[in-house]
């Protein structure tokens, strides 16, 4: 699962030859991108608090032209709220006669988005399930295959932040690091609480399900490129030892619930992990992140392997999702910190002379000493 490819279509017909490479067809090369500027998914209340800066001003449509001549496509763009059928945003037929797709090539068109959103549809909503659809309007003379003239995507706006689109093309971890830290930056637009964190683990490299890491949340980390002095990192939460778990589908996430919610103020916070031995945790890595952010590297990802935080130089994003808000999060496999079932009772306490010890540990090889 480290790389995924798709076949657009296979065209079979009589009278064809190896030189017959042109097809009268226009189609989308990618599904619609996230309607968000900075994330693939975010909580509705965080979007509502900073709508102008979180919604993309335009929606990119990448069109492939398999015709032997240039094409001038027309579009329709629409977003439907699947929970009530209401229109969230739309544009009518959009002519692009001033921009062409060269023969046997691709081109990117920017369709108006932010100005077409019905902002009132965000009110009184905790979650939104949106169907985002780009449509190529028919051009009979240059498009003989109509079945690929529409491209759509489900866009969830729910209780977690996500830079990733839900699929892992690669895996991510620290190589040859006896100890290290990884932190992914997120931004709160309005105060709320952190309930837990979702991780996607990729088993393609090695099974490390017996290795341990500590889920860590920072309010702030030391400046990048400067050695950490006197524990400048401000930790909000750090778990006990946790183990990764593999969910048997390529979009599977594991949910680590915090022992109790942690308050997050407006501004940046960081979510990631620390480890104290050398192994590759192999968190899922979304290689489509550059298509969402247009970044040459991930500006939100930080790594510390030598008592110094540095910005990562990879253009991808680890699949780590902080869960925000007061609504219980359900539907994802949940792992809790390991706790012992061992019970020990001593009475009377304090005592002089004889005491009674009651324990469920003797059959498991536990021993007790009175000093």
Tab-separated table of C-alpha atoms in Angstrom:
chain	number	residue	atom	x	y	z
A	1	UNK	CA	0.000	0.000	0.000
A	2	UNK	CA	2.955	2.348	-0.384
A	3	UNK	CA	1.798	3.560	-3.790
A	4	UNK	CA	-1.622	3.587	-5.401
A	5	UNK	CA	-2.385	3.871	-9.103
A	6	UNK	CA	-5.676	4.064	-10.948
A	7	UNK	CA	-6.639	3.217	-14.531
A	8	UNK	CA	-8.911	5.899	-15.945
A	9	UNK	CA	-10.478	3.716	-18.618
A	10	UNK	CA	-9.726	1.084	-21.248
A	11	UNK	CA	-11.013	1.792	-24.744
A	12	UNK	CA	-11.716	-1.222	-26.973
A	13	UNK	CA	-12.901	-0.928	-30.557
A	14	UNK	CA	-12.457	-2.562	-33.946
A	15	UNK	CA	-10.171	-1.141	-36.599
A	16	UNK	CA	-7.642	0.274	-34.124
A	17	UNK	CA	-3.838	0.162	-34.372
A	18	UNK	CA	-0.812	1.011	-32.240
A	19	UNK	CA	-0.733	4.491	-33.768
A	20	UNK	CA	-4.336	5.191	-32.767
A	21	UNK	CA	-3.518	7.012	-29.523
A	22	UNK	CA	-6.015	9.881	-29.609
A	23	UNK	CA	-9.434	9.634	-27.982
A	24	UNK	CA	-12.169	12.221	-28.156
A	25	UNK	CA	-12.408	12.665	-24.425
A	26	UNK	CA	-12.145	15.277	-21.715
A	27	UNK	CA	-12.075	14.211	-18.088
A	28	UNK	CA	-10.939	15.220	-14.625
A	29	UNK	CA	-7.470	14.094	-13.577
A	30	UNK	CA	-8.152	14.415	-9.846
A	31	UNK	CA	-11.193	14.368	-7.592
A	32	UNK	CA	-12.230	17.725	-6.122
A	33	UNK	CA	-9.743	18.978	-3.580
A	34	UNK	CA	-10.617	19.938	-0.039
A	35	UNK	CA	-12.772	23.028	0.249
A	36	UNK	CA	-10.481	24.050	3.115
A	37	UNK	CA	-7.348	26.114	2.597
A	38	UNK	CA	-5.234	24.725	5.460
A	39	UNK	CA	-6.685	21.273	6.245
A	40	UNK	CA	-8.446	18.411	4.619
A	41	UNK	CA	-10.889	18.264	7.538
A	42	UNK	CA	-11.540	20.469	10.557
A	43	UNK	CA	-14.235	20.912	13.222
A	44	UNK	CA	-17.177	23.059	12.127
A	45	UNK	CA	-16.848	25.461	15.068
A	46	UNK	CA	-13.190	26.095	14.182
A	47	UNK	CA	-14.173	26.795	10.561
A	48	UNK	CA	-16.996	29.085	11.631
A	49	UNK	CA	-14.639	31.092	13.880
A	50	UNK	CA	-12.306	31.985	10.988
A	51	UNK	CA	-14.322	31.301	7.843
A	52	UNK	CA	-12.589	33.743	5.497
A	53	UNK	CA	-9.101	32.356	6.160
A	54	UNK	CA	-10.056	28.677	6.327
A	55	UNK	CA	-12.182	28.277	3.186
A	56	UNK	CA	-10.407	28.094	-0.152
A	57	UNK	CA	-11.274	31.101	-2.325
A	58	UNK	CA	-11.336	28.798	-5.373
A	59	UNK	CA	-11.756	25.111	-6.164
A	60	UNK	CA	-9.171	23.653	-8.523
A	61	UNK	CA	-10.375	21.501	-11.413
A	62	UNK	CA	-7.619	19.596	-13.214
A	63	UNK	CA	-8.798	18.606	-16.700
A	64	UNK	CA	-7.210	16.101	-19.065
A	65	UNK	CA	-7.725	16.562	-22.796
A	66	UNK	CA	-7.152	13.378	-24.833
A	67	UNK	CA	-8.256	15.060	-28.042
A	68	UNK	CA	-5.756	15.725	-30.839
A	69	UNK	CA	-6.942	19.375	-30.782
A	70	UNK	CA	-7.152	22.013	-28.026
A	71	UNK	CA	-10.268	22.058	-25.819
A	72	UNK	CA	-12.156	24.884	-24.109
A	73	UNK	CA	-14.166	23.156	-21.359
A	74	UNK	CA	-17.204	24.494	-19.506
A	75	UNK	CA	-17.909	23.654	-15.878
A	76	UNK	CA	-20.531	23.380	-13.183
A	77	UNK	CA	-19.486	23.201	-9.520
A	78	UNK	CA	-21.801	22.222	-6.666
A	79	UNK	CA	-21.664	21.224	-2.977
A	80	UNK	CA	-24.636	19.517	-1.341
A	81	UNK	CA	-25.170	18.939	2.373
A	82	UNK	CA	-25.987	15.216	2.456
A	83	UNK	CA	-27.572	15.526	5.897
A	84	UNK	CA	-30.467	17.683	4.691
A	85	UNK	CA	-30.065	17.999	0.916
A	86	UNK	CA	-29.442	21.749	1.093
A	87	UNK	CA	-27.068	23.494	-1.301
A	88	UNK	CA	-23.882	24.515	0.524
A	89	UNK	CA	-22.269	26.217	-2.478
A	90	UNK	CA	-22.642	26.235	-6.258
A	91	UNK	CA	-21.746	27.951	-9.499
A	92	UNK	CA	-23.782	27.710	-12.659
A	93	UNK	CA	-22.336	26.996	-16.116
A	94	UNK	CA	-18.902	28.579	-16.195
A	95	UNK	CA	-17.426	29.280	-19.616
A	96	UNK	CA	-13.639	29.128	-19.965
A	97	UNK	CA	-13.297	30.203	-23.589
A	98	UNK	CA	-10.273	32.316	-22.652
A	99	UNK	CA	-8.377	29.335	-21.203
A	100	UNK	CA	-7.675	26.159	-23.086
A	101	UNK	CA	-6.462	22.648	-22.432
A	102	UNK	CA	-3.789	21.885	-25.037
A	103	UNK	CA	-4.165	18.738	-27.104
A	104	UNK	CA	-3.066	15.594	-25.260
A	105	UNK	CA	-2.307	17.598	-22.116
A	106	UNK	CA	-3.772	18.728	-18.787
A	107	UNK	CA	-4.639	22.152	-17.364
A	108	UNK	CA	-5.845	23.488	-14.017
A	109	UNK	CA	-8.883	25.758	-13.768
A	110	UNK	CA	-9.878	27.727	-10.688
A	111	UNK	CA	-13.600	27.748	-9.990
A	112	UNK	CA	-15.060	30.335	-7.544
A	113	UNK	CA	-15.741	28.742	-4.154
A	114	UNK	CA	-15.613	30.980	-1.086
A	115	UNK	CA	-17.935	33.662	-2.443
A	116	UNK	CA	-20.528	31.035	-3.394
A	117	UNK	CA	-20.752	29.365	0.048
A	118	UNK	CA	-24.011	29.903	1.899
A	119	UNK	CA	-22.382	30.913	5.188
A	120	UNK	CA	-25.614	30.472	7.128
A	121	UNK	CA	-25.432	26.729	6.491
A	122	UNK	CA	-22.644	26.565	9.109
A	123	UNK	CA	-24.896	27.834	11.889
A	124	UNK	CA	-26.082	25.390	14.554
A	125	UNK	CA	-24.095	22.553	12.997
A	126	UNK	CA	-21.730	20.229	14.869
A	127	UNK	CA	-20.842	18.152	11.810
A	128	UNK	CA	-21.290	18.493	8.065
A	129	UNK	CA	-21.185	15.768	5.418
A	130	UNK	CA	-20.790	17.418	2.040
A	131	UNK	CA	-20.835	16.026	-1.493
A	132	UNK	CA	-18.470	18.136	-3.613
A	133	UNK	CA	-18.995	17.682	-7.369
A	134	UNK	CA	-17.202	19.107	-10.399
A	135	UNK	CA	-18.996	18.596	-13.724
A	136	UNK	CA	-17.736	19.036	-17.284
A	137	UNK	CA	-20.586	20.196	-19.476
A	138	UNK	CA	-21.042	18.179	-22.698
A	139	UNK	CA	-19.138	19.124	-25.831
A	140	UNK	CA	-20.409	16.663	-28.405
A	141	UNK	CA	-17.735	17.235	-31.007
A	142	UNK	CA	-14.836	16.771	-28.571
A	143	UNK	CA	-16.110	14.413	-25.900
A	144	UNK	CA	-17.422	11.022	-26.924
A	145	UNK	CA	-17.075	9.479	-23.425
A	146	UNK	CA	-19.495	11.155	-21.024
A	147	UNK	CA	-19.197	8.747	-18.097
A	148	UNK	CA	-16.070	10.475	-16.747
A	149	UNK	CA	-17.395	14.035	-17.019
A	150	UNK	CA	-18.169	14.211	-13.334
A	151	UNK	CA	-15.837	13.973	-10.350
A	152	UNK	CA	-16.988	14.059	-6.743
A	153	UNK	CA	-15.723	13.675	-3.216
A	154	UNK	CA	-17.281	13.370	0.231
A	155	UNK	CA	-15.996	16.197	2.450
A	156	UNK	CA	-16.481	15.633	6.176
A	157	UNK	CA	-16.391	18.537	8.591
A	158	UNK	CA	-16.523	16.826	11.939
A	159	UNK	CA	-14.763	16.728	15.301
A	160	UNK	CA	-11.123	16.362	14.254
A	161	UNK	CA	-8.379	18.255	12.442
A	162	UNK	CA	-6.715	16.427	9.538
A	163	UNK	CA	-4.109	17.421	6.987
A	164	UNK	CA	-4.375	13.985	5.352
A	165	UNK	CA	-7.067	12.721	2.985
A	166	UNK	CA	-7.412	9.328	4.695
A	167	UNK	CA	-5.133	7.189	2.517
A	168	UNK	CA	-1.476	6.355	3.154
A	169	UNK	CA	0.849	6.199	0.174
A	170	UNK	CA	3.946	5.909	2.388
A	171	UNK	CA	5.030	5.387	5.994
A	172	UNK	CA	6.801	7.762	8.386
A	173	UNK	CA	9.083	7.339	11.379
A	174	UNK	CA	12.457	8.216	12.873
A	175	UNK	CA	15.423	6.315	11.415
A	176	UNK	CA	18.393	5.333	13.632
A	177	UNK	CA	17.222	7.595	16.447
A	178	UNK	CA	17.778	6.202	19.952
A	179	UNK	CA	15.313	8.800	21.192
A	180	UNK	CA	13.262	11.344	19.349
A	181	UNK	CA	10.129	13.438	19.083
A	182	UNK	CA	7.749	14.263	16.257
A	183	UNK	CA	5.263	17.141	16.487
A	184	UNK	CA	2.545	18.193	14.024
A	185	UNK	CA	1.244	21.753	14.428
A	186	UNK	CA	-2.451	22.662	14.444
A	187	UNK	CA	-4.209	25.968	15.123
A	188	UNK	CA	-7.266	26.647	17.256
A	189	UNK	CA	-9.419	29.512	15.995
A	190	UNK	CA	-11.505	29.462	19.156
A	191	UNK	CA	-10.895	27.755	22.535
A	192	UNK	CA	-12.098	24.181	22.943
A	193	UNK	CA	-11.005	20.885	24.483
A	194	UNK	CA	-8.862	18.024	23.196
A	195	UNK	CA	-10.556	14.634	23.644
A	196	UNK	CA	-8.028	12.280	22.062
A	197	UNK	CA	-5.901	11.596	18.984
A	198	UNK	CA	-6.350	9.382	15.919
A	199	UNK	CA	-3.337	7.598	14.394
A	200	UNK	CA	-3.051	5.544	11.225
A	201	UNK	CA	-0.221	2.991	11.380
A	202	UNK	CA	1.238	1.430	8.241
A	203	UNK	CA	2.458	-2.177	8.579
A	204	UNK	CA	4.227	-2.250	5.208
A	205	UNK	CA	7.739	-1.813	6.651
A	206	UNK	CA	7.773	-3.966	9.806
A	207	UNK	CA	5.448	-5.043	12.593
A	208	UNK	CA	6.296	-2.835	15.583
A	209	UNK	CA	3.125	-3.554	17.543
A	210	UNK	CA	5.216	-4.597	20.574
A	211	UNK	CA	7.197	-1.344	20.606
A	212	UNK	CA	6.073	1.557	22.783
A	213	UNK	CA	5.740	5.281	22.259
A	214	UNK	CA	4.194	8.104	24.248
A	215	UNK	CA	1.444	10.233	22.759
A	216	UNK	CA	2.429	13.833	23.482
A	217	UNK	CA	0.623	17.152	23.154
A	218	UNK	CA	2.548	20.407	23.422
A	219	UNK	CA	1.198	23.895	23.967
A	220	UNK	CA	4.430	25.151	22.443
A	221	UNK	CA	7.835	23.829	21.413
A	222	UNK	CA	11.250	25.473	21.422
A	223	UNK	CA	12.196	27.570	18.376
A	224	UNK	CA	13.296	25.559	15.360
A	225	UNK	CA	17.044	25.216	14.931
A	226	UNK	CA	17.860	26.200	18.526
A	227	UNK	CA	18.951	23.652	21.198
A	228	UNK	CA	16.303	23.064	23.847
A	229	UNK	CA	17.418	24.636	27.143
A	230	UNK	CA	15.808	24.037	30.551
A	231	UNK	CA	12.912	22.111	29.079
A	232	UNK	CA	11.437	24.966	27.036
A	233	UNK	CA	8.829	22.655	25.525
A	234	UNK	CA	5.482	23.146	27.266
A	235	UNK	CA	3.714	19.792	27.461
A	236	UNK	CA	-0.063	19.756	27.908
A	237	UNK	CA	-0.358	15.980	28.007
A	238	UNK	CA	1.847	12.916	27.759
A	239	UNK	CA	0.533	9.378	27.910
A	240	UNK	CA	2.079	6.345	29.467
A	241	UNK	CA	3.595	3.705	27.173
A	242	UNK	CA	1.321	2.972	24.201
A	243	UNK	CA	1.647	0.410	21.438
A	244	UNK	CA	0.639	0.896	17.797
A	245	UNK	CA	-2.228	-1.185	16.451
A	246	UNK	CA	-3.003	-2.109	12.854
A	247	UNK	CA	-6.549	-1.774	11.562
A	248	UNK	CA	-7.324	-4.193	8.752
A	249	UNK	CA	-8.222	-1.671	6.099
A	250	UNK	CA	-6.114	0.941	4.374
A	251	UNK	CA	-8.129	3.829	5.804
A	252	UNK	CA	-8.187	2.493	9.362
A	253	UNK	CA	-7.415	4.733	12.326
A	254	UNK	CA	-6.797	3.909	15.977
A	255	UNK	CA	-8.202	6.267	18.600
A	256	UNK	CA	-6.258	7.050	21.778
A	257	UNK	CA	-8.567	8.761	24.239
A	258	UNK	CA	-6.998	11.089	26.796
A	259	UNK	CA	-7.590	10.272	30.471
A	260	UNK	CA	-9.588	13.512	30.623
A	261	UNK	CA	-10.060	16.378	28.138
A	262	UNK	CA	-7.361	19.044	27.968
A	263	UNK	CA	-8.235	22.688	27.430
A	264	UNK	CA	-6.813	24.293	24.291
A	265	UNK	CA	-6.678	28.057	23.967
A	266	UNK	CA	-6.788	30.035	20.734
A	267	UNK	CA	-3.498	29.641	18.858
A	268	UNK	CA	-1.115	26.846	17.933
A	269	UNK	CA	-0.711	23.465	19.606
A	270	UNK	CA	1.303	20.395	18.626
A	271	UNK	CA	0.437	16.693	18.578
A	272	UNK	CA	2.826	13.814	18.045
A	273	UNK	CA	4.892	11.273	19.896
A	274	UNK	CA	8.119	10.619	21.761
A	275	UNK	CA	10.100	7.381	21.729
A	276	UNK	CA	13.074	6.184	23.766
A	277	UNK	CA	14.460	3.421	21.559
A	278	UNK	CA	15.418	3.078	17.912
A	279	UNK	CA	12.590	1.825	15.699
A	280	UNK	CA	10.445	3.183	12.872
A	281	UNK	CA	6.908	3.715	14.168
A	282	UNK	CA	5.717	3.902	10.546
A	283	UNK	CA	2.777	6.240	10.909
A	284	UNK	CA	0.796	6.486	7.691
A	285	UNK	CA	2.081	9.223	5.379
A	286	UNK	CA	-0.231	10.987	2.943
A	287	UNK	CA	1.673	11.844	-0.249
A	288	UNK	CA	-1.318	13.792	-1.627
A	289	UNK	CA	-0.759	16.558	0.915
A	290	UNK	CA	1.084	18.773	-1.624
A	291	UNK	CA	-2.004	18.622	-3.833
A	292	UNK	CA	-4.017	20.089	-0.978
A	293	UNK	CA	-1.588	22.686	0.334
A	294	UNK	CA	0.654	23.356	-2.710
A	295	UNK	CA	3.576	23.295	-0.257
A	296	UNK	CA	7.067	22.180	-1.271
A	297	UNK	CA	7.528	20.839	2.260
A	298	UNK	CA	5.218	20.423	5.210
A	299	UNK	CA	5.540	23.667	7.219
A	300	UNK	CA	3.628	22.144	10.161
A	301	UNK	CA	5.878	19.125	10.812
A	302	UNK	CA	8.738	19.276	13.334
A	303	UNK	CA	11.302	16.642	14.364
A	304	UNK	CA	13.651	16.481	17.369
A	305	UNK	CA	16.355	13.791	17.425
A	306	UNK	CA	19.253	15.710	18.980
A	307	UNK	CA	17.700	17.972	21.627
A	308	UNK	CA	16.801	20.447	18.912
A	309	UNK	CA	13.585	20.930	16.974
A	310	UNK	CA	13.896	21.262	13.203
A	311	UNK	CA	11.306	21.668	10.488
A	312	UNK	CA	10.893	18.555	8.423
A	313	UNK	CA	11.969	18.728	4.789
A	314	UNK	CA	9.423	16.212	3.452
A	315	UNK	CA	6.415	17.510	1.497
A	316	UNK	CA	3.999	14.940	2.985
A	317	UNK	CA	1.953	14.728	6.181
A	318	UNK	CA	1.755	12.062	8.892
A	319	UNK	CA	-1.765	10.783	9.466
A	320	UNK	CA	-2.350	12.185	12.960
A	321	UNK	CA	-5.727	13.721	13.820
A	322	UNK	CA	-6.515	15.518	17.107
A	323	UNK	CA	-10.159	15.122	18.163
A	324	UNK	CA	-11.712	18.357	19.436
A	325	UNK	CA	-14.931	19.285	21.235
A	326	UNK	CA	-17.372	17.988	23.798
A	327	UNK	CA	-19.219	15.441	21.640
A	328	UNK	CA	-18.157	11.832	22.393
A	329	UNK	CA	-16.144	10.418	19.500
A	330	UNK	CA	-17.315	6.981	18.355
A	331	UNK	CA	-16.927	4.632	15.407
A	332	UNK	CA	-13.148	4.184	15.494
A	333	UNK	CA	-11.249	1.377	17.177
A	334	UNK	CA	-10.128	2.727	20.540
A	335	UNK	CA	-7.025	1.769	22.490
A	336	UNK	CA	-6.490	2.778	26.095
A	337	UNK	CA	-3.333	2.845	28.119
A	338	UNK	CA	-2.415	-0.528	29.550
A	339	UNK	CA	-3.387	-0.917	33.198
A	340	UNK	CA	-2.662	-3.723	35.599
A	341	UNK	CA	-5.426	-5.890	37.099
A	342	UNK	CA	-3.215	-6.533	40.106
A	343	UNK	CA	-4.921	-5.823	43.481
A	344	UNK	CA	-3.201	-5.644	46.871
A	345	UNK	CA	-4.827	-5.058	50.282
A	346	UNK	CA	-3.103	-4.994	53.678
A	347	UNK	CA	-4.975	-4.788	56.988
A	348	UNK	CA	-4.924	-3.480	59.592
A	349	UNK	CA	-2.947	-0.454	58.518
A	350	UNK	CA	-1.178	0.821	60.561
A	351	UNK	CA	-0.505	-2.354	62.530
A	352	UNK	CA	1.630	-3.787	65.289
A	353	UNK	CA	2.187	-7.531	65.093
A	354	UNK	CA	0.136	-9.597	62.647
A	355	UNK	CA	-1.205	-8.281	59.385
A	356	UNK	CA	-3.408	-9.826	56.683
A	357	UNK	CA	-2.503	-9.547	52.996
A	358	UNK	CA	-5.172	-10.145	50.354
A	359	UNK	CA	-3.998	-10.180	46.718
A	360	UNK	CA	-4.905	-11.613	43.329
A	361	UNK	CA	-1.252	-11.702	42.335
A	362	UNK	CA	0.153	-14.840	43.915
A	363	UNK	CA	-0.988	-17.144	41.150
A	364	UNK	CA	0.722	-14.799	38.657
A	365	UNK	CA	4.092	-15.028	40.358
A	366	UNK	CA	3.987	-11.804	42.389
A	367	UNK	CA	5.806	-11.679	45.745
A	368	UNK	CA	5.400	-9.411	48.781
A	369	UNK	CA	8.017	-8.322	51.284
A	370	UNK	CA	7.450	-6.601	54.631
A	371	UNK	CA	10.358	-4.393	55.653
